[in-house]
Each structure stands twice: as structure tokens, then as C-alpha cells.
């Protein structure tokens, strides 16, 4: 009975929200009169007021940086609000902006999102409201500032030459290895996918139980392995989505994963599950993965917690005889609202979080802005935790991310989690699952309004 | 005086029940403010996620409603038959406790129960061939999983209500049955269950309304399983995705209307078959 009451309450709350929306939409259609067409920034801006406080949305990890801005600029009126950072498919950024679009007011001035693909919707006007993301290279920021980003870092936020967001951090995939284990077994770190697969057979035969990675998370299967393999399974050209599972890069990666699942050097446990740490903390020989594994897995007391001097980063794996490219796993983005009333403050804030010394000091992953990244990498290297050429490997990876991967308004992780993860758990191979996986992605693309090839 | 008493409810009903429904009807038949006929409906029906979502919800309702009716009635009869007062009272209290937990938090609890790595009943899960969380929450297991969760949170309250209804059956009738030689099973089958008919159909309607709105459980499981439970598992989730992921409030309203019509139709069936509106 309690459950029924609860549901009724829930229904009431939902309907109340809808009713409120209805009232607000009715008001909003009449309430946008004060806008001035301001060609200074290349889009229609609201009336500017340098006293107007800007509202900034950040996730918990970016909050210290926003607070550092307040400490450094006490005169800039600003309100900091934390939210979930749009993480893990919560879609809260898009959801909330859709509600503000409906009500016609209330947008934050600056938003940080942990996802890389928000430009796909934020740069488009929805239901008659101006697109949320403000164009940044049409007068708001000078080219001299925007050119300071690592090559390619801004491409997910660039549509037809217009830049809509500032990349916070990069997550290029490198090969992480455990030097102690490699030395103990007499192996060298692989440099190509072929060597990686060959090493898996040797490892499986000589030291069963030791592993070379996991495909239990949707982001590893897609971004680390298929993106890194230049597999064209998730491509966007204009408004056309395509997914090619017959390309030789795709089939080669599918074979590699199925082979390594069979010899048990690839596992299906999520890297963030309690079981993974319990079973493999001392058995992970090498693993291709993004730069942020540094803090999330190795240097994390809650996770693998390797001692200093054991873990190193090597150049990313590539196909022997093919282009030396790699994958990328996420990277946050800062957006400015196109509805802000104080662009002077917005610009000051964004410049601070991207290129100030504090930005380098407080960064938790590889910063996307070149000078900030340099400072950060030097600091990481001098800490002495990583063995080998940490700075070299990360820099190489950062500038060699494969550009063929698409950024439509949906994530490749959804289909992988829905089809591949449970399929593998039920004992199927990726080759078995490929048709269903491809169909799921194409269906999603169609629902989101893309032409599917 | 009667009007004064019902005005509070009436006002809230109009504000939060009737008006939103009318707004949903308006949205469902329009597109960008212009009349669109059935376009939103055909668009939603053609969506590749729609039929699976209907199947998921239908299968869940089928399993859950049958289990709920059968088990709740049996348990209520047993509790009612207990001679010792303290035992009967404490059993009813025990049944009721899980219902006091709010929806999302009870799902959080189940996240642990369903994960063989940490579950207190991992032996049972492994015995069923489920060795990882991903396997436990695979789509074909979900109707059963949701049934178990819903039963655990909701059934206790219904047992208490059925118990109250059983108390309402007059002692003379029960005694007459006993004198005629009816044992507990015959009494239950020929006397108690027929007299419980209205209560059972009431439970059916309320549970049906709740069940078609399946949302919180799959949503929380979806986030906890990092997408292995798809975010479009149930119809309500699909409506949510339409509104807030695709910005298509019209399509979302169309789905909610479909739900309304189906729930109304099934409720009507229960009302007329259960004689809920008949007066004695």
C-alpha cells in the first residue's frame, strides 16, 4: 500500500511539474523582448550588465578551481553551483537546459560537463529557443587564446568552423604497464596491437591468472579498443551516421578481443567494481587506457593503489604498418550560455579555468590547453611516482588521437552496455554480438534524427 | 458540508490531476502548436524501443499481479488463522516494515542483494547460475527481479488490508460454515475469498496503476549497472527519454496517453468483474 501512495505522490509531483511548465511556456513566449542583436559576439545576446552575477555549474571535482577563481577575483559577481557534472549518462545538463528552454529563463552562464558530445545538441536551437552554447570564436575569445589548445582538442566542439566549448582536459589512450611484473616475467611492453595479442598468448601459457585489460566497461570496449584500432563503427559526417563492422580495422579488433577473452587475459569485470580490485590488484601486467587511469586506478587508495615506481606509461598501441593513432576516453568541456547578461565576467572566468596557474595546479587529468598541460606534466613527472617517460608518452598520445570517431548526440557506450556487456556475460563473443550491436547504434542514431548509412 | 470536506481534494485533483491530463492530451495531438492528428502516436509506435518496452511492462505486470493476488490472499488467510494474538500482530508488523522504505532507497538495498559479489544470499544466486551482477540483471531476468522487489515493498501493506477485510466477515457466517463441516481450506475457498472479491479487485487496480508506471526501479538499476539495464526498459522511461533527451514533449505526451488508456481499460475490467461499484 505504501508503494501505491508513493507512486501517486510521484505522479502528482510529475504532473505538477508539467502543469508548471505549461504556465511558464505561456509566459515565456511573450517575455524575450529585451534582447539586442549584438554582432560583436556573432549571436543575439541579452542586454549586458557588468554588475549582474554569473551562475556557474561545476561538478564536485571542478569546484576547487571555481573557488580559486572567486579568491583571485573577489570583485567579479559569481554564484557557484555544483551538480553531477552530467556524468555517466545522467543527461542532467541537457535535461535541465530543456526545462529552462521551456520556461524561457533561468539558464546558468557557464556550465562544465564531463561529457565530450554535448555540442551536438547545445549548438542547435531546440523548440524555437536560441541554441544554449554561445559561439566562442566570433568575437568572445581572440584566436590567439583559442590557438593555445592542444591540436585537435577543440574539434568535438567545433561545428562548421564555429567553436562552442572549451575543452577542459584530454584523455588520450596510452599503454599502462607494471614494470615490476614485466621485469619479473622477462617481457617487454608491447608497442603494437599485434605484439599485445602475442604477449597475451605467452602470458596465458606461462602465468595464467595475470591479465592485460578488461572489456567490462562500456568506455573501454568502445573508446579504448575500437577507437584506438581506428575502427569506423561510430562515425558522423554532417548529419549522416555510419557504422562499419566489415572494415578491416573493426574485424581485426573484434578478433583480438575475442581471442584475448578466450585465453582469459582480458576480463569482463568492471574496472570500478570491488571484485576487480580484489582479484587483479597484483595481477595487472599491462592495460591500454586513458591518461586519467593515473589517478583513478593506480594512484588511488580505493582502487589498485600501486606503490611508486611500479607503473609506467608507454606510447599508445597501434596496428603494425598503419597510422600511429590512438583513442580517447572523454574529457570535460566548459560552455558559455548564449543567454548570459555578463560576458565580461564569463570570459574572465573561462580564461581563468583554462589557462591560469591554478588551472594546472588543480587539474585532476591532462589539461587540454598546451601551456597548462606542460606545467601539469612537469609536476607529475617530478613527483617520481611513474617510471619511464611519462611526459613523453602522454604528450605523444595527446597529439595522435584518431579523428575518425564521431560525436553525435548519443554515446556509443549505451549500445555497448545494453548489447555487448550482457552478451559477453552470457558467453557470446563480440563477433556473435556485432550485428545486434551495430543495429542498436543505427537505431539510436535514427531516433536522434540522424540519417543512417 | 460535504462539499467543504471534498473541496481540498477536488482542488488538488483539478490542479495536479485533471489539468495536466488535459495538457497531455493537447500535447499529444499537436506538434509545434499545430494540430497533428495521430502523427505523434504513429511516430512513437514506429520507434524501435516502443514494442520492447510494452513487452517488458506487460510481462512484468503479468507475473507480478498473479503472484501478488495469490500470495497476498494466502498469506492473509494464514495470518488471520493464527490463534495467538501476539504472533499474528508481530507477523503483520514484519510484513509491513519493507513498505515503509521509500522507492529509490529500497532499490539501493536490492542492488546489494542482487550482486553475487556482496549479496547475503549469494549462495542462492550462484545456485541459479548467476555469478555476476551483469548476469543477475540481464533483461530476461528483470521481470522476476522487479516482481520480487515490488512484492517485498508492497505486499505487506496489502496483507494488512486483507487481514482487516477478513476481520469484517461476520462470525456467524464463519461459525455456520464450521458447523456445516467446512475445514479451513473449504471455508477459505467458498466463504472468505468470495467475500474478499471487492478488496482483491481494489488491490488489482491499484497495483496495475503502479505497475504500468514502472520507472524508479529500472532507472536506478540502469544507473547502477552502467547501462546493462537499458535506460529505455519501461514505457515511462521511454516517455522520460522523449521529453528530456530528445526534447520531444509531444511524443512523450503520446506515450503517457497510451499508458492512461491501457490502465483505464484494465481498471474498468477489474471494476466490473470485481463488482467494486456494486452496493450491498
XYZ file of C-alpha atoms in Angstrom:
733
model
C 0.000 0.000 0.000
C 2.831 2.335 0.886
C 4.192 1.777 -2.578
C 0.916 2.900 -4.102
C 0.872 6.072 -2.043
C 4.377 6.729 -3.108
C 3.566 6.248 -6.760
C 0.590 8.504 -6.513
C 2.752 11.144 -4.853
C 5.321 10.664 -7.558
C 2.683 11.027 -10.231
C 1.405 14.154 -8.544
C 4.877 15.649 -8.431
C 5.418 14.848 -12.098
C 2.094 16.284 -13.163
C 2.723 19.371 -11.049
C 5.967 19.865 -12.922
C 4.168 19.529 -16.236
C 1.498 21.999 -15.179
C 4.140 24.467 -14.014
C 5.834 24.058 -17.379
C 2.603 24.797 -19.185
C 2.186 28.026 -17.261
C 5.800 29.015 -17.781
C 5.721 28.359 -21.528
C 2.658 30.515 -21.779
C 4.573 33.354 -20.105
C 7.845 32.888 -21.910
C 6.598 33.359 -25.444
C 5.943 36.995 -24.597
C 8.983 37.582 -22.389
C 12.003 37.803 -24.717
C 11.641 41.405 -25.811
C 14.753 42.929 -24.256
C 17.283 41.092 -26.466
C 19.618 43.159 -28.600
C 21.127 41.820 -31.789
C 24.742 42.210 -30.937
C 27.022 41.340 -33.816
C 30.041 41.913 -31.568
C 29.918 38.243 -30.493
C 28.246 36.830 -33.582
C 24.900 35.970 -31.987
C 21.914 37.649 -30.351
C 22.806 38.478 -26.760
C 20.700 39.599 -23.838
C 21.188 43.137 -22.514
C 24.638 43.262 -20.884
C 25.188 44.350 -17.289
C 28.656 44.114 -15.717
C 27.070 44.055 -12.231
C 24.934 41.037 -12.997
C 26.132 37.925 -11.161
C 27.029 34.956 -13.322
C 25.938 31.468 -12.334
C 28.477 28.716 -12.838
C 27.666 24.998 -12.818
C 30.544 22.694 -11.975
C 30.932 19.113 -10.815
C 32.490 18.332 -7.447
C 35.944 17.834 -8.998
C 35.930 21.310 -10.571
C 34.576 23.107 -7.510
C 38.024 23.910 -6.011
C 39.018 25.598 -9.274
C 35.852 27.715 -9.304
C 36.519 28.673 -5.688
C 40.092 29.592 -6.590
C 38.635 31.976 -9.168
C 36.484 33.625 -6.504
C 39.520 34.015 -4.245
C 41.552 35.571 -7.072
C 38.719 37.791 -8.351
C 36.657 38.895 -5.352
C 35.073 41.734 -7.365
C 33.506 39.556 -10.040
C 29.898 38.748 -9.082
C 29.536 34.980 -9.312
C 27.430 32.152 -7.928
C 28.860 28.641 -7.932
C 26.503 25.684 -8.056
C 27.569 22.073 -8.074
C 25.728 19.386 -9.996
C 26.524 15.838 -11.065
C 28.604 17.118 -13.974
C 26.336 15.348 -16.466
C 28.250 12.174 -15.617
C 27.592 8.582 -16.566
C 24.644 9.046 -18.901
C 22.637 11.092 -16.384
C 21.993 13.629 -19.162
C 21.276 16.222 -16.477
C 22.883 19.054 -18.482
C 20.621 18.512 -21.469
C 17.555 17.753 -19.332
C 17.889 20.908 -17.268
C 18.579 23.140 -20.274
C 15.480 21.694 -21.978
C 13.459 22.779 -18.948
C 14.992 26.289 -18.949
C 14.313 26.490 -22.690
C 10.679 25.681 -21.938
C 10.460 28.258 -19.162
C 12.418 30.878 -21.119
C 14.697 31.843 -18.222
C 16.990 30.528 -15.526
C 19.938 29.280 -17.603
C 23.341 29.175 -15.889
C 26.006 31.374 -17.544
C 28.773 28.798 -17.576
C 28.416 25.017 -17.433
C 31.060 22.356 -17.026
C 30.171 18.977 -18.488
C 32.186 15.796 -18.064
C 30.932 14.563 -21.457
C 32.525 15.454 -24.764
C 29.498 15.213 -27.059
C 27.178 17.929 -25.704
C 27.914 20.273 -28.590
C 25.743 18.012 -30.760
C 22.633 19.390 -29.042
C 23.898 22.532 -27.278
C 24.842 24.157 -30.590
C 21.370 23.585 -32.036
C 18.284 25.611 -31.276
C 15.539 23.475 -29.749
C 11.788 24.095 -29.782
C 12.282 27.657 -31.014
C 14.811 28.776 -28.350
C 18.289 30.034 -29.256
C 20.939 27.300 -29.009
C 22.294 27.128 -25.456
C 26.012 27.168 -26.282
C 27.412 30.556 -27.272
C 29.790 30.708 -30.258
C 33.195 31.451 -28.760
C 35.365 32.330 -31.754
C 33.137 35.031 -33.256
C 34.313 37.821 -31.026
C 34.112 36.461 -27.481
C 37.611 34.940 -27.409
C 40.553 36.024 -29.589
C 42.148 33.484 -31.926
C 45.435 33.904 -30.039
C 43.782 32.369 -26.964
C 41.926 29.619 -28.816
C 45.066 28.562 -30.710
C 46.665 27.658 -27.407
C 44.776 24.352 -27.193
C 46.472 21.044 -27.979
C 45.915 20.200 -31.641
C 42.540 18.529 -32.155
C 41.331 19.196 -28.600
C 38.633 21.575 -29.821
C 37.350 19.503 -32.735
C 34.459 17.830 -30.829
C 33.130 21.318 -30.019
C 33.612 22.765 -33.495
C 30.729 22.786 -35.966
C 31.331 24.276 -39.418
C 34.196 26.381 -38.125
C 32.325 27.730 -35.101
C 33.702 26.818 -31.670
C 31.053 26.197 -28.991
C 33.016 24.980 -25.984
C 36.426 24.988 -24.331
C 37.979 21.601 -23.655
C 38.999 21.185 -20.043
C 41.027 18.005 -20.211
C 42.168 15.331 -22.619
C 42.032 11.628 -22.069
C 44.163 10.084 -24.789
C 44.749 6.356 -24.514
C 48.266 5.182 -23.687
C 49.598 1.771 -22.711
C 49.973 1.494 -18.951
C 52.330 -1.240 -17.745
C 53.523 -2.700 -14.488
C 57.305 -2.576 -14.745
C 57.844 -4.889 -11.794
C 55.744 -7.665 -13.324
C 57.194 -7.213 -16.821
C 60.743 -7.471 -15.444
C 59.846 -10.438 -13.282
C 58.389 -12.348 -16.253
C 61.098 -11.173 -18.630
C 58.695 -9.417 -21.021
C 58.954 -6.059 -22.739
C 55.973 -3.736 -23.075
C 54.177 -4.255 -26.412
C 54.222 -1.396 -28.918
C 51.626 -2.658 -31.427
C 48.252 -4.370 -31.153
C 49.835 -7.431 -32.776
C 52.505 -7.592 -30.072
C 49.831 -7.074 -27.428
C 47.894 -10.085 -28.725
C 51.070 -12.195 -29.000
C 52.032 -11.273 -25.437
C 48.584 -12.406 -24.278
C 49.221 -15.947 -25.549
C 52.608 -16.066 -23.834
C 51.180 -14.700 -20.587
C 48.210 -17.065 -20.646
C 50.528 -20.063 -21.140
C 53.275 -19.099 -18.668
C 51.416 -17.199 -15.991
C 47.700 -17.966 -16.029
C 45.614 -15.606 -13.909
C 47.562 -12.493 -14.914
C 45.720 -10.103 -17.215
C 46.209 -7.424 -19.871
C 42.982 -5.460 -19.545
C 39.205 -5.517 -19.226
C 36.281 -5.043 -21.595
C 33.664 -4.975 -18.845
C 33.119 -1.216 -19.020
C 31.347 0.372 -21.943
C 34.021 3.044 -22.273
C 36.903 0.576 -22.582
C 35.294 -1.571 -25.253
C 34.383 1.432 -27.375
C 36.877 4.241 -26.810
C 39.998 2.329 -25.818
C 39.835 -0.669 -28.134
C 37.708 0.236 -31.162
C 38.600 3.924 -31.339
C 42.256 3.069 -30.761
C 42.029 0.497 -33.558
C 40.667 3.141 -35.983
C 37.512 1.052 -36.312
C 34.930 3.170 -38.173
C 31.974 1.896 -36.135
C 30.882 5.289 -34.821
C 31.211 7.982 -37.449
C 29.392 11.182 -38.164
C 29.726 13.186 -41.366
C 27.435 16.194 -41.369
C 24.108 14.705 -40.364
C 24.905 11.180 -41.540
C 25.762 8.490 -39.039
C 27.577 5.365 -40.185
C 28.829 2.224 -38.507
C 31.066 -0.131 -40.470
C 31.708 -3.551 -38.943
C 33.220 -5.016 -42.115
C 36.209 -2.648 -42.202
C 39.476 -4.498 -41.641
C 40.280 -2.387 -38.563
C 36.964 -3.370 -36.989
C 37.233 -7.076 -37.722
C 40.868 -7.166 -36.593
C 39.946 -5.595 -33.237
C 36.937 -7.899 -32.829
C 39.219 -10.896 -33.435
C 41.800 -9.555 -30.989
C 39.254 -9.060 -28.202
C 37.564 -12.421 -28.761
C 40.976 -14.112 -28.829
C 42.067 -12.477 -25.581
C 38.734 -13.152 -23.892
C 39.175 -16.804 -24.810
C 42.699 -17.009 -23.384
C 41.444 -15.108 -20.304
C 43.945 -12.242 -20.450
C 41.026 -9.870 -20.997
C 38.385 -9.983 -18.281
C 34.774 -8.855 -18.060
C 34.876 -7.262 -14.619
C 34.258 -3.536 -14.486
C 37.452 -1.684 -13.552
C 35.447 0.090 -10.866
C 33.961 -2.996 -9.246
C 35.121 -4.172 -5.844
C 35.829 -7.548 -7.382
C 38.288 -6.179 -9.930
C 40.476 -4.694 -7.225
C 40.232 -7.836 -5.121
C 41.084 -10.210 -7.964
C 43.547 -8.268 -10.086
C 45.301 -5.596 -7.993
C 48.546 -7.555 -8.196
C 47.878 -9.324 -11.488
C 47.515 -6.499 -13.980
C 50.575 -6.706 -16.244
C 49.604 -4.013 -18.770
C 46.440 -2.238 -19.844
C 45.679 0.227 -22.609
C 43.733 3.094 -21.106
C 43.252 6.848 -20.856
C 45.602 9.251 -19.095
C 43.250 9.518 -16.145
C 43.869 5.913 -15.099
C 46.863 7.519 -13.366
C 44.744 8.980 -10.596
C 41.618 6.840 -10.929
C 43.260 3.401 -10.747
C 46.972 3.349 -9.930
C 47.428 6.252 -7.529
C 44.102 5.663 -5.806
C 43.907 4.131 -2.350
C 40.339 2.971 -3.098
C 41.443 1.187 -6.278
C 44.622 -0.648 -7.370
C 46.866 1.564 -5.202
C 50.211 0.589 -6.737
C 53.355 1.759 -4.912
C 55.541 4.457 -6.534
C 57.995 3.347 -9.213
C 55.964 0.360 -10.371
C 53.661 1.800 -13.044
C 54.724 3.415 -16.283
C 53.024 4.848 -19.349
C 54.202 3.861 -22.831
C 53.231 5.171 -26.249
C 49.788 4.020 -27.362
C 49.349 0.738 -29.234
C 48.755 0.912 -32.983
C 48.453 -1.565 -35.834
C 51.803 -2.613 -37.271
C 52.243 -0.817 -40.600
C 49.291 1.516 -40.069
C 48.886 5.108 -38.860
C 50.135 5.709 -35.321
C 46.886 6.865 -33.737
C 45.024 6.226 -30.510
C 41.641 6.515 -28.800
C 40.318 8.979 -26.269
C 38.077 8.464 -23.256
C 36.096 11.589 -22.528
C 37.405 14.910 -21.354
C 35.285 17.657 -19.869
C 34.128 20.795 -21.650
C 33.269 24.323 -20.495
C 30.308 26.006 -22.180
C 29.217 29.645 -22.090
C 25.493 30.274 -22.263
C 24.147 32.275 -25.178
C 21.660 33.824 -22.732
C 24.183 35.420 -20.353
C 23.875 39.056 -19.294
C 27.536 39.474 -18.334
C 30.029 38.221 -20.912
C 32.864 40.214 -19.368
C 32.647 38.021 -16.267
C 32.062 34.848 -18.311
C 35.192 35.487 -20.351
C 37.271 36.230 -17.262
C 36.095 33.021 -15.592
C 36.673 30.772 -18.597
C 40.128 32.232 -19.230
C 40.980 31.510 -15.593
C 39.843 27.866 -15.558
C 41.596 27.087 -18.845
C 44.931 28.886 -18.669
C 45.716 30.163 -15.159
C 48.444 28.615 -12.971
C 45.651 27.457 -10.659
C 44.152 25.501 -13.558
C 47.385 23.492 -13.812
C 47.726 23.124 -10.058
C 44.169 21.866 -9.506
C 43.830 19.705 -12.640
C 42.951 16.064 -11.992
C 43.716 14.918 -15.542
C 45.755 16.060 -18.526
C 44.719 19.690 -19.264
C 43.673 20.430 -22.840
C 45.405 23.812 -23.010
C 49.030 23.328 -24.106
C 50.756 25.612 -21.622
C 48.608 24.323 -18.732
C 49.330 20.750 -19.809
C 53.086 21.387 -19.838
C 53.046 22.692 -16.294
C 50.895 19.773 -15.153
C 53.010 17.104 -16.871
C 56.227 18.520 -15.460
C 54.729 18.475 -11.977
C 53.551 14.859 -12.416
C 56.929 13.716 -13.732
C 58.839 15.393 -10.933
C 56.675 13.642 -8.339
C 58.589 10.463 -9.274
C 55.585 8.153 -9.000
C 55.706 6.939 -12.600
C 58.543 5.016 -14.126
C 59.717 5.556 -17.718
C 58.947 8.515 -19.966
C 55.553 9.523 -18.566
C 55.540 13.021 -20.063
C 56.677 11.796 -23.479
C 54.075 9.026 -23.705
C 51.175 11.225 -22.635
C 52.203 14.064 -24.967
C 52.581 11.683 -27.900
C 49.155 10.203 -27.226
C 47.528 13.622 -26.779
C 48.549 14.744 -30.252
C 47.736 11.478 -32.042
C 44.053 10.882 -31.226
C 42.322 9.357 -34.262
C 39.989 11.930 -35.810
C 37.570 9.491 -37.428
C 35.450 8.925 -34.322
C 32.125 10.773 -34.265
C 30.437 12.936 -31.620
C 26.676 12.648 -32.251
C 24.120 13.440 -29.563
C 24.176 9.899 -28.194
C 27.001 7.920 -26.663
C 28.422 4.671 -28.086
C 28.533 3.420 -24.514
C 24.750 2.945 -24.322
C 24.615 0.319 -27.054
C 27.754 -1.423 -25.804
C 26.358 -1.613 -22.260
C 22.971 -2.805 -23.462
C 24.095 -5.398 -26.014
C 27.749 -6.347 -25.610
C 28.288 -6.394 -21.827
C 25.329 -8.736 -21.030
C 26.071 -10.740 -24.201
C 29.655 -11.432 -23.157
C 28.444 -12.333 -19.652
C 26.114 -14.878 -21.283
C 29.088 -16.474 -23.020
C 28.802 -14.994 -26.521
C 31.700 -13.494 -28.493
C 31.900 -9.978 -29.872
C 31.734 -11.465 -33.370
C 28.360 -13.052 -32.422
C 27.129 -9.786 -30.967
C 28.333 -7.412 -33.678
C 25.154 -7.434 -35.813
C 22.914 -6.641 -32.815
C 25.381 -4.051 -31.552
C 25.542 -2.319 -34.920
C 21.741 -2.390 -35.280
C 21.331 -0.829 -31.835
C 23.664 2.068 -32.672
C 21.973 2.667 -36.013
C 18.549 2.626 -34.355
C 19.703 5.128 -31.761
C 21.066 7.387 -34.484
C 17.768 7.249 -36.313
C 15.766 8.111 -33.195
C 18.061 11.091 -32.601
C 17.285 12.362 -36.083
C 20.425 11.379 -37.999
C 20.451 9.959 -41.487
C 21.783 6.441 -41.176
C 24.036 4.989 -43.809
C -20.764 20.491 4.420
C -19.859 17.557 2.210
C -18.602 19.935 -0.443
C -16.370 21.678 2.057
C -14.780 18.373 3.022
C -14.159 17.289 -0.538
C -13.095 20.720 -1.843
C -9.455 20.309 -0.759
C -9.147 17.043 -2.588
C -11.148 18.358 -5.537
C -8.923 21.400 -5.926
C -5.715 19.366 -5.839
C -7.212 16.822 -8.199
C -8.043 19.525 -10.741
C -4.665 21.259 -10.388
C -2.425 18.227 -10.396
C -4.577 15.518 -11.950
C -7.111 16.841 -14.414
C -5.314 19.892 -15.825
C -2.030 18.066 -16.515
C -4.018 15.277 -18.182
C -5.755 17.813 -20.409
C -2.392 19.416 -21.166
C -1.004 15.990 -22.079
C -3.957 15.390 -24.403
C -3.324 18.782 -26.021
C 0.398 17.989 -26.427
C -0.231 14.504 -27.777
C -2.379 15.710 -30.652
C -0.314 18.750 -31.623
C 3.163 19.418 -32.958
C 4.741 22.881 -32.534
C 1.321 24.189 -31.569
C -0.427 22.983 -34.731
C -2.929 20.114 -34.812
C -1.073 16.973 -35.832
C -3.751 14.277 -35.650
C -2.230 10.914 -34.812
C 1.245 11.788 -36.056
C 2.826 11.737 -32.588
C 1.294 8.329 -31.931
C 2.416 6.751 -35.201
C 5.861 8.248 -34.635
C 6.078 6.689 -31.161
C 4.674 3.324 -32.286
C 7.290 3.164 -35.044
C 10.107 3.758 -32.547
C 12.238 0.630 -32.238
C 12.184 0.949 -28.437
C 8.388 1.073 -28.088
C 7.405 -2.586 -28.554
C 10.183 -3.980 -26.365
C 9.124 -1.527 -23.635
C 5.497 -2.647 -23.950
C 6.603 -6.285 -23.754
C 8.773 -5.623 -20.700
C 5.985 -3.878 -18.799
C 3.306 -6.392 -19.845
C 5.422 -9.366 -18.815
C 6.245 -7.759 -15.501
C 2.575 -6.935 -14.820
C 1.506 -10.451 -15.731
C 3.961 -12.110 -13.356
C 3.584 -9.580 -10.586
C -0.218 -9.271 -10.478
C -0.794 -13.022 -10.398
C 1.846 -13.542 -7.750
C 0.565 -10.612 -5.719
C -3.063 -11.746 -5.701
C -2.324 -15.395 -4.983
C 0.358 -14.949 -2.348
C -1.208 -11.977 -0.560
C -4.547 -13.756 -0.207
C -2.936 -16.961 1.015
C -0.694 -15.142 3.496
C -3.589 -13.020 4.767
C -5.676 -16.148 5.313
C -2.844 -17.809 7.184
C -2.155 -14.765 9.355
C -5.876 -14.462 10.038
C -5.991 -18.098 11.029
C -3.234 -17.731 13.608
C -4.749 -18.296 17.037
C -2.136 -16.471 19.079
C -2.766 -12.749 19.065
C 0.842 -11.626 19.634
C 2.124 -13.888 16.873
C -0.419 -12.595 14.381
C 0.330 -8.969 15.288
C 4.080 -9.338 15.028
C 3.858 -11.202 11.722
C 1.707 -8.397 10.287
C 4.218 -5.844 11.558
C 7.086 -7.751 9.943
C 5.266 -7.907 6.611
C 4.643 -4.204 6.728
C 8.197 -2.967 7.522
C 9.703 -3.112 3.988
C 6.819 -1.000 2.710
C 7.996 1.828 4.932
C 11.172 2.222 2.851
C 10.914 4.802 0.075
C 11.151 3.569 -3.532
C 14.659 4.522 -4.558
C 16.211 3.552 -1.247
C 14.675 0.100 -1.349
C 16.157 -0.381 -4.812
C 19.550 0.645 -3.421
C 19.182 -2.125 -0.870
C 18.368 -4.585 -3.600
C 21.457 -3.557 -5.558
C 23.443 -5.306 -2.864
C 21.174 -8.300 -2.663
C 21.361 -8.814 -6.435
C 25.148 -8.581 -6.683
C 26.623 -12.051 -6.111
C 29.917 -10.491 -5.013
C 28.419 -8.868 -1.925
C 24.980 -10.411 -1.556
C 23.967 -12.061 1.710
C 22.131 -14.617 -0.447
C 24.960 -15.066 -2.955
C 24.651 -18.831 -2.452
C 21.144 -18.764 -3.907
C 22.200 -16.515 -6.803
C 25.153 -18.732 -7.665
C 22.904 -21.751 -7.358
C 20.739 -20.185 -10.057
C 23.829 -19.862 -12.259
C 24.249 -16.133 -11.679
C 27.859 -15.339 -10.884
C 27.963 -11.615 -11.620
C 25.734 -8.567 -11.220
C 25.554 -8.213 -15.010
C 24.108 -11.718 -15.299
C 21.591 -11.149 -12.499
C 20.164 -8.026 -14.109
C 20.161 -9.277 -17.709
C 16.973 -8.254 -19.477
C 15.283 -11.663 -19.396
C 15.625 -11.833 -15.597
C 14.289 -8.352 -14.949
C 10.526 -9.057 -14.784
C 11.224 -11.526 -11.970
C 13.678 -9.157 -10.285
C 11.177 -6.288 -10.350
C 8.403 -8.594 -9.162
C 10.480 -9.624 -6.179
C 11.326 -6.001 -5.361
C 7.721 -4.819 -5.778
C 6.394 -7.738 -3.771
C 8.845 -7.103 -0.992
C 7.976 -3.394 -0.745
C 4.267 -3.559 -1.484
C 2.764 -6.856 -0.413
C 2.991 -6.281 3.353
C 0.607 -3.339 3.239
C -1.894 -5.357 1.237
C -1.680 -8.290 3.642
C -2.621 -5.936 6.467
C -5.567 -4.608 4.450
C -6.770 -8.106 3.530
C -6.458 -9.071 7.167
C -8.739 -6.178 8.068
C -11.203 -7.270 5.391
C -11.171 -10.829 6.748
C -11.996 -9.465 10.201
C -15.076 -7.874 8.681
C -16.607 -11.214 7.749
C -19.229 -11.853 10.373
C -18.536 -14.536 12.918
C -21.970 -16.088 12.356
C -21.130 -16.891 8.748
C -17.830 -18.421 9.767
C -19.476 -20.420 12.519
C -22.206 -21.652 10.192
C -19.509 -22.870 7.827
C -17.758 -24.674 10.634
C -20.994 -26.343 11.760
C -21.571 -27.465 8.192
C -18.238 -29.232 8.405
C -16.060 -26.907 6.323
C -12.337 -27.061 7.151
C -10.005 -24.074 6.811
C -9.445 -24.670 3.071
C -13.116 -25.042 2.180
C -14.019 -22.030 4.337
C -11.379 -20.004 2.553
C -12.459 -21.101 -0.918
C -16.249 -20.873 -0.510
C -16.692 -18.152 2.119
C -13.682 -15.914 2.660
C -12.329 -15.445 -0.863
C -15.743 -14.681 -2.444
C -16.351 -12.112 0.293
C -12.906 -10.615 -0.360
C -13.692 -10.150 -4.056
C -14.005 -6.362 -3.913
C -10.818 -5.989 -1.937
C -8.936 -8.183 -4.347
C -10.083 -6.190 -7.334
C -9.214 -2.980 -5.491
C -5.720 -4.331 -4.949
C -5.633 -5.304 -8.618
C -6.469 -1.787 -9.800
C -4.036 -0.025 -7.506
C -1.225 -2.428 -8.316
C -1.938 -2.204 -12.011
C -1.735 1.569 -11.942
C 1.522 1.362 -10.035
C 2.921 -1.393 -12.232
C 2.311 0.291 -15.576
C 4.219 3.287 -14.224
C 7.348 1.225 -13.604
C 10.145 3.797 -13.539
C 12.252 4.178 -10.412
C 13.401 0.553 -10.186
C 14.704 0.202 -13.755
C 16.115 3.738 -13.682
C 18.171 3.137 -10.562
C 19.231 -0.315 -11.783
C 20.193 1.203 -15.121
C 22.489 3.712 -13.492
C 23.908 1.174 -11.076
C 24.588 -1.377 -13.799
C 26.172 1.304 -16.002
C 23.596 0.797 -18.723
C 23.305 -3.005 -18.772
C 19.694 -2.442 -17.733
C 18.816 -0.219 -20.685
C 17.615 3.342 -19.951
C 14.584 2.628 -22.168
C 13.393 -0.515 -20.391
C 9.892 0.614 -19.414
C 7.278 2.797 -21.113
C 7.590 5.537 -18.519
C 11.341 5.627 -19.024
C 10.777 5.927 -22.746
C 8.401 8.845 -22.161
C 11.071 10.421 -19.963
C 13.701 9.993 -22.692
C 11.356 11.504 -25.254
C 10.750 14.604 -23.165
C 14.170 15.257 -21.734
C 16.636 13.538 -24.021
C 15.057 14.235 -27.382
C 13.174 17.396 -26.386
C 10.019 15.875 -27.889
C 7.323 16.681 -25.328
C 4.588 15.770 -27.826
C 5.858 12.219 -28.282
C 6.261 11.917 -24.525
C 2.646 13.007 -24.014
C 1.518 10.461 -26.619
C 3.179 7.649 -24.645
C 1.613 8.823 -21.402
C -1.816 8.871 -23.050
C -1.335 5.323 -24.309
C -0.484 4.313 -20.739
C -3.561 6.121 -19.455
C -5.891 4.396 -21.919
C -4.448 0.948 -21.217
C -4.555 1.436 -17.443
C -8.120 2.774 -17.632
C -9.238 -0.166 -19.766
C -7.727 -2.723 -17.430
C -9.056 -0.892 -14.379
C -12.542 -0.946 -15.893
C -12.193 -4.701 -16.296
C -11.329 -5.080 -12.622
C -14.094 -2.706 -11.543
C -16.820 -4.566 -13.411
C -15.511 -8.090 -12.841
C -14.802 -7.338 -9.192
C -18.148 -5.635 -8.606
C -16.303 -2.769 -6.987
C -19.085 -0.238 -7.529
C -21.927 -2.574 -6.507
C -23.742 -1.652 -3.324
C -24.799 -4.294 -0.837
